[in-house]
Coordinates of C-alpha atoms in Angstrom, one line a residue:
X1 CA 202.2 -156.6 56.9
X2 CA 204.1 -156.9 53.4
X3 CA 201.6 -156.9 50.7
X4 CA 201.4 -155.8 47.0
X5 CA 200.0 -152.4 46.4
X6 CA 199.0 -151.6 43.0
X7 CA 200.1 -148.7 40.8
X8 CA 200.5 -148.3 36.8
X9 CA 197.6 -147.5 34.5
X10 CA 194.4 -149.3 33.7
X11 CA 194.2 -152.6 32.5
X12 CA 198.7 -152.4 33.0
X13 CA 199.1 -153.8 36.1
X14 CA 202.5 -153.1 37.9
X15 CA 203.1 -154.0 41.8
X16 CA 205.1 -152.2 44.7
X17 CA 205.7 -154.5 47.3
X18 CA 205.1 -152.3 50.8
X19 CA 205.6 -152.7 54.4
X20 CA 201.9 -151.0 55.5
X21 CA 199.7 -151.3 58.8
X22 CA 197.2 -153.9 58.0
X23 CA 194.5 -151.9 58.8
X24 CA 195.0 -149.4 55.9
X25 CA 193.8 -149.3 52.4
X26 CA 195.7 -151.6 49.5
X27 CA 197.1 -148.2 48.5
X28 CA 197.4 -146.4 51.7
X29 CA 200.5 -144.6 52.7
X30 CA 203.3 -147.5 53.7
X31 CA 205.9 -147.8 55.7
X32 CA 208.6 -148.6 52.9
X33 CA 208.3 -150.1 49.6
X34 CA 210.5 -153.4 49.8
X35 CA 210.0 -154.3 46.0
X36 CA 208.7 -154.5 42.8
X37 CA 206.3 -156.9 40.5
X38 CA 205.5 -156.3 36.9
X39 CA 203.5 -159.5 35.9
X40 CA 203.5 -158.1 32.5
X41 CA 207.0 -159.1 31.2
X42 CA 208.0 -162.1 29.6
X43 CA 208.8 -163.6 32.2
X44 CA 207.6 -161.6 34.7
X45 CA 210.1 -159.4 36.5
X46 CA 210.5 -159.9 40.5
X47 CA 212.9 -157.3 42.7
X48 CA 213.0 -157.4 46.2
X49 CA 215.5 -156.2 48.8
X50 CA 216.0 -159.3 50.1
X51 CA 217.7 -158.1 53.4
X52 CA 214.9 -155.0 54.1
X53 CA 212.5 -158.2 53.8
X54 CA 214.1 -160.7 56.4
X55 CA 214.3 -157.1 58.7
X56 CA 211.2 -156.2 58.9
X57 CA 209.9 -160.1 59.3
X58 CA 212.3 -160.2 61.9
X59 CA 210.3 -157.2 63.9
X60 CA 206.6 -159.2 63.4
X61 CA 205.6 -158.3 59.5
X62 CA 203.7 -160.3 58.3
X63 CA 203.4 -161.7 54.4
X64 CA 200.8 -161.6 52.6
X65 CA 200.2 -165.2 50.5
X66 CA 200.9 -163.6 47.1
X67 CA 204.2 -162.2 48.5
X68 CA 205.1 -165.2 49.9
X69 CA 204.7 -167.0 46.4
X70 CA 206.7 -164.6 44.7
X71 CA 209.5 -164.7 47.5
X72 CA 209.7 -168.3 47.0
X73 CA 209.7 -168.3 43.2
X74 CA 212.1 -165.1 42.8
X75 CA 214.8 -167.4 45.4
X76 CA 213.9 -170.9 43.4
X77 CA 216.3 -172.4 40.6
X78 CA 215.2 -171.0 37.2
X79 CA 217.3 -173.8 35.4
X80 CA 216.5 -177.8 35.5
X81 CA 219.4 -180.1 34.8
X82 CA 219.0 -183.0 32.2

């Protein structure tokens, strides 16, 4: 499964996004850490290794639904023609 797993202090939230069993805990050891989140920029700052991503999909990982909304907001147009 790819899933967030949460690191940074208290009440500073900051995200790794892992490859991990599903079975283990939110911050168990993973498989291989695919890409950060840090909600706490303005705007918030996405990084993902797109192509470790689409591998490891391709072998039966599975996102989680906040990964999934990330992925599609990190690959969606930031600009709007007027």
């Amino acid at each position: 499964m790819i899933r967030l797993a949460r690191i940074g202090a208290r009440k500073q939230p900051y995200y790794r996004v892992v490859v991990i069993d599903k079975e283990r805990a939110r911050n168990g050891r993973s498989v291989e850490v695919v890409g950060l989140y840090n909600p706490r920029t303005n705007p918030a700052t996405i990084d993902f290794k797109r192509d470790r991503i689409d591998y490891w999909v391709s072998k039966g990982a599975q996102l989680s639904d906040t990964v999934s909304r990330l992925l599609s907001k990190a690959t969606a147009p930031t600009g709007t023609a007027a």
